[in-house]
XYZ file of C-alpha atoms in Angstrom:
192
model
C -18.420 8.591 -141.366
C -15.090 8.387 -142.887
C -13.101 11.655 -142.714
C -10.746 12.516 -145.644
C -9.690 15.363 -147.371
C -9.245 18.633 -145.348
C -10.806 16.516 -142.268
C -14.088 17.241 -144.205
C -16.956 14.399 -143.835
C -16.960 13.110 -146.941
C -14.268 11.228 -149.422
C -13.629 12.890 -152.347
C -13.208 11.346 -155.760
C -9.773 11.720 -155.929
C -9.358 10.166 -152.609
C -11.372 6.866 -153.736
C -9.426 7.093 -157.274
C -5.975 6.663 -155.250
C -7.329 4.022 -152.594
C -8.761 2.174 -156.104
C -5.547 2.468 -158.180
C -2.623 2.965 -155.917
C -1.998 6.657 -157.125
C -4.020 9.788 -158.036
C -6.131 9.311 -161.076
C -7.523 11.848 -163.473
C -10.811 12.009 -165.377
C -10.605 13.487 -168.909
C -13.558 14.811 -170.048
C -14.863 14.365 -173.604
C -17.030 15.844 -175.547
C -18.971 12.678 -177.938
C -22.874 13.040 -177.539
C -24.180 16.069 -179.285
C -27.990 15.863 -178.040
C -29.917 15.061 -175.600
C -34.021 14.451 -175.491
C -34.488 17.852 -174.035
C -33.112 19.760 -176.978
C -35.027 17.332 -179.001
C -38.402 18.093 -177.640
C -39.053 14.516 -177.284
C -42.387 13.829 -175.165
C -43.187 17.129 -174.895
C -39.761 18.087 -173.025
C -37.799 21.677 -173.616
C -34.444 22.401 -173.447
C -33.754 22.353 -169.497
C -31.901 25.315 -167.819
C -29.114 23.414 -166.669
C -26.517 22.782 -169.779
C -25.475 25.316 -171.481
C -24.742 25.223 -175.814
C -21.937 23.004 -175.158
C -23.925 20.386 -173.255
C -22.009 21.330 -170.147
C -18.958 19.996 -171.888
C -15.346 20.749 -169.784
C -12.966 20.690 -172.840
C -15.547 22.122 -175.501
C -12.537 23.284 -177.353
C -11.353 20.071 -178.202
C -15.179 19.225 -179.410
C -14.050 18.353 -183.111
C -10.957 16.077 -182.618
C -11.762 12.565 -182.829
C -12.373 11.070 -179.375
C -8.516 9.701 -179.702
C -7.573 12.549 -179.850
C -9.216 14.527 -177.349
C -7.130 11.789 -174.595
C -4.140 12.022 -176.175
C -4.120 16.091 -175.945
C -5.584 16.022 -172.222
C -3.082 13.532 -171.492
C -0.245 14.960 -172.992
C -1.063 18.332 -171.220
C -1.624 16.445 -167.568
C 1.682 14.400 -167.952
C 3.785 17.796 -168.536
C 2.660 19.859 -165.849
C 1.526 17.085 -163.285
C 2.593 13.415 -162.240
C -0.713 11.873 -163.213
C -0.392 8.767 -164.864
C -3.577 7.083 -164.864
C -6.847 8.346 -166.458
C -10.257 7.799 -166.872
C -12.239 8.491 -169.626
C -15.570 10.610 -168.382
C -18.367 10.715 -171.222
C -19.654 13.939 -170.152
C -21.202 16.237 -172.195
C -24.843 16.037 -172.978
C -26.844 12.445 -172.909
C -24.300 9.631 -173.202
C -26.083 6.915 -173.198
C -28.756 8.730 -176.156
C -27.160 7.201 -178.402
C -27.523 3.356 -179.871
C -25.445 0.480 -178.599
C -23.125 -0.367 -181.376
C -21.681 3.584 -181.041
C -21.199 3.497 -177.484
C -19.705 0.254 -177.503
C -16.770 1.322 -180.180
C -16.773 4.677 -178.452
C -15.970 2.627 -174.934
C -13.345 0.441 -176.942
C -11.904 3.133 -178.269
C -11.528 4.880 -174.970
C -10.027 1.814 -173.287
C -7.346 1.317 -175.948
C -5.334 4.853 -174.893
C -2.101 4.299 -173.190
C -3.081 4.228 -169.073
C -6.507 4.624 -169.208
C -7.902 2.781 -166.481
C -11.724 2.919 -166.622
C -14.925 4.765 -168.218
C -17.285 7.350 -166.530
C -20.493 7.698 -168.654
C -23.022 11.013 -167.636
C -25.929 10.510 -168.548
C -29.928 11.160 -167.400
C -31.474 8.989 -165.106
C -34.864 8.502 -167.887
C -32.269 7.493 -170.736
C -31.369 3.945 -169.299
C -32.248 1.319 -171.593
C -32.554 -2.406 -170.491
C -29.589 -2.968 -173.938
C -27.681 -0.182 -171.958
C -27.488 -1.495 -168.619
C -26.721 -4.850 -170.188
C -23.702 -3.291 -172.021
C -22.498 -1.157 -169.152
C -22.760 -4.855 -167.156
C -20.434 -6.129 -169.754
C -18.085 -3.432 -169.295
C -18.209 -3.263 -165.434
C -16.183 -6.882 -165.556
C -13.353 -5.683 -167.659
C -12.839 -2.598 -166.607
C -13.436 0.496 -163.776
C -16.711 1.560 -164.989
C -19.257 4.200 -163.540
C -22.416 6.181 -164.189
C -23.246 9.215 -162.845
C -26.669 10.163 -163.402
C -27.234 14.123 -164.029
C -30.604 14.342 -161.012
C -29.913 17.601 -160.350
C -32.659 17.530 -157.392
C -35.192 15.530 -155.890
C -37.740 18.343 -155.122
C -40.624 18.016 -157.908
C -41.480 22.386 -158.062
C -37.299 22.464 -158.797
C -36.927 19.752 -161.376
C -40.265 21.374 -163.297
C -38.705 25.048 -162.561
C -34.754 23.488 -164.340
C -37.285 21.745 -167.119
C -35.656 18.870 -166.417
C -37.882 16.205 -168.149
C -37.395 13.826 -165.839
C -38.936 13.136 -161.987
C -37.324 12.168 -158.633
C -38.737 8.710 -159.183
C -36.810 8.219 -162.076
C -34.101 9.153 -160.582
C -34.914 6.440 -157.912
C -35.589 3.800 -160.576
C -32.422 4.355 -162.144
C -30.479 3.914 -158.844
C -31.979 0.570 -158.068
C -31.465 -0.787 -161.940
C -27.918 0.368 -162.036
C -27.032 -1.445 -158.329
C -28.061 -4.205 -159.708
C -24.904 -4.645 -161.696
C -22.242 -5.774 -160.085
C -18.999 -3.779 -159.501
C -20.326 -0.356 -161.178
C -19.953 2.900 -159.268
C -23.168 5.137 -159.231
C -22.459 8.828 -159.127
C -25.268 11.672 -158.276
C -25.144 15.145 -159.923
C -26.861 17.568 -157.637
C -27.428 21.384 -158.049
């Protein structure tokens, strides 16, 4: 295995975001989905233990500025106390793909069109993957950096049911193999 950062054995994101781009890369956080199906009840499901009010949101501040916005003022703050210079735009908070097709595709457009962003990173649940979605995010994957990291939190059946998670390991599982079917899109893992 590849050693990297701190002669640890693994590669850190920022060290794949600077072999990718040439140069250290930051991903701003927004705050766009305001749900989930958890919080929803849907199919029986309660709010999991995991997200907090804020849907685990990193800038929850910024929640009610316009999506715009919320770039420009990360950006802005980056670029005056650091020498990052490219961005990309992680869809974080909450479900982001709970949401229909015709948003997220203006939402990714509008994402795209800030000065030196670079690419999209859409969180999301691995049970929330529609067949419309994954044909979108294929779409996206040939224009741009594009990746989807999938909230699993665990494989381990007692722990998902303990978080109230919703969703099982086998989902998890079938999301993998649907997403690595597109070509050129990064799969990320959230793990507790």
């Amino acid at each position: 295995m590849q050693k990297s950062w701190l002669n640890r054995p693994y590669y850190s994101i920022g060290d794949y975001y600077r072999e990718k781009f040439g140069e250290r890369v930051y991903k701003i956080s927004v705050n766009v989905a305001d749900t989930c199906p958890n919080r929803l009840g849907l199919k029986g499901m309660q709010t999991c233990t995991f997200c907090d009010v804020w849907g685990s949101a990193a800038y929850a501040d910024l929640r009610d500025l316009s999506l715009e916005n919320q770039i420009k003022t990360v950006q802005e703050k980056l670029q005056s106390m650091t020498d990052y210079q490219k961005f990309v735009v992680y869809f974080q908070s909450y479900t982001n793909s709970f949401t229909g097709i015709s948003t997220l595709r203006a939402m990714y457009d509008e994402a795209l069109k800030s000065p030196n962003v670079v690419g999209i990173v859409v969180g999301t649940r691995p049970d929330c993957i529609s067949q419309a979605t994954i044909n979108l995010w294929k779409e996206y994957a040939q224009k741009t950096y594009f990746s989807v990291e999938l909230g699993a939190q665990s494989f381990y059946k007692d722990f998902l049911e303990f978080e109230k998670r919703g969703h099982t390991a086998q989902s998890t599982l079938d999301a993998i193999e649907k997403l690595s079917e597109i070509p050129n899109l990064d799969i990320g893992l959230h793990f507790i």
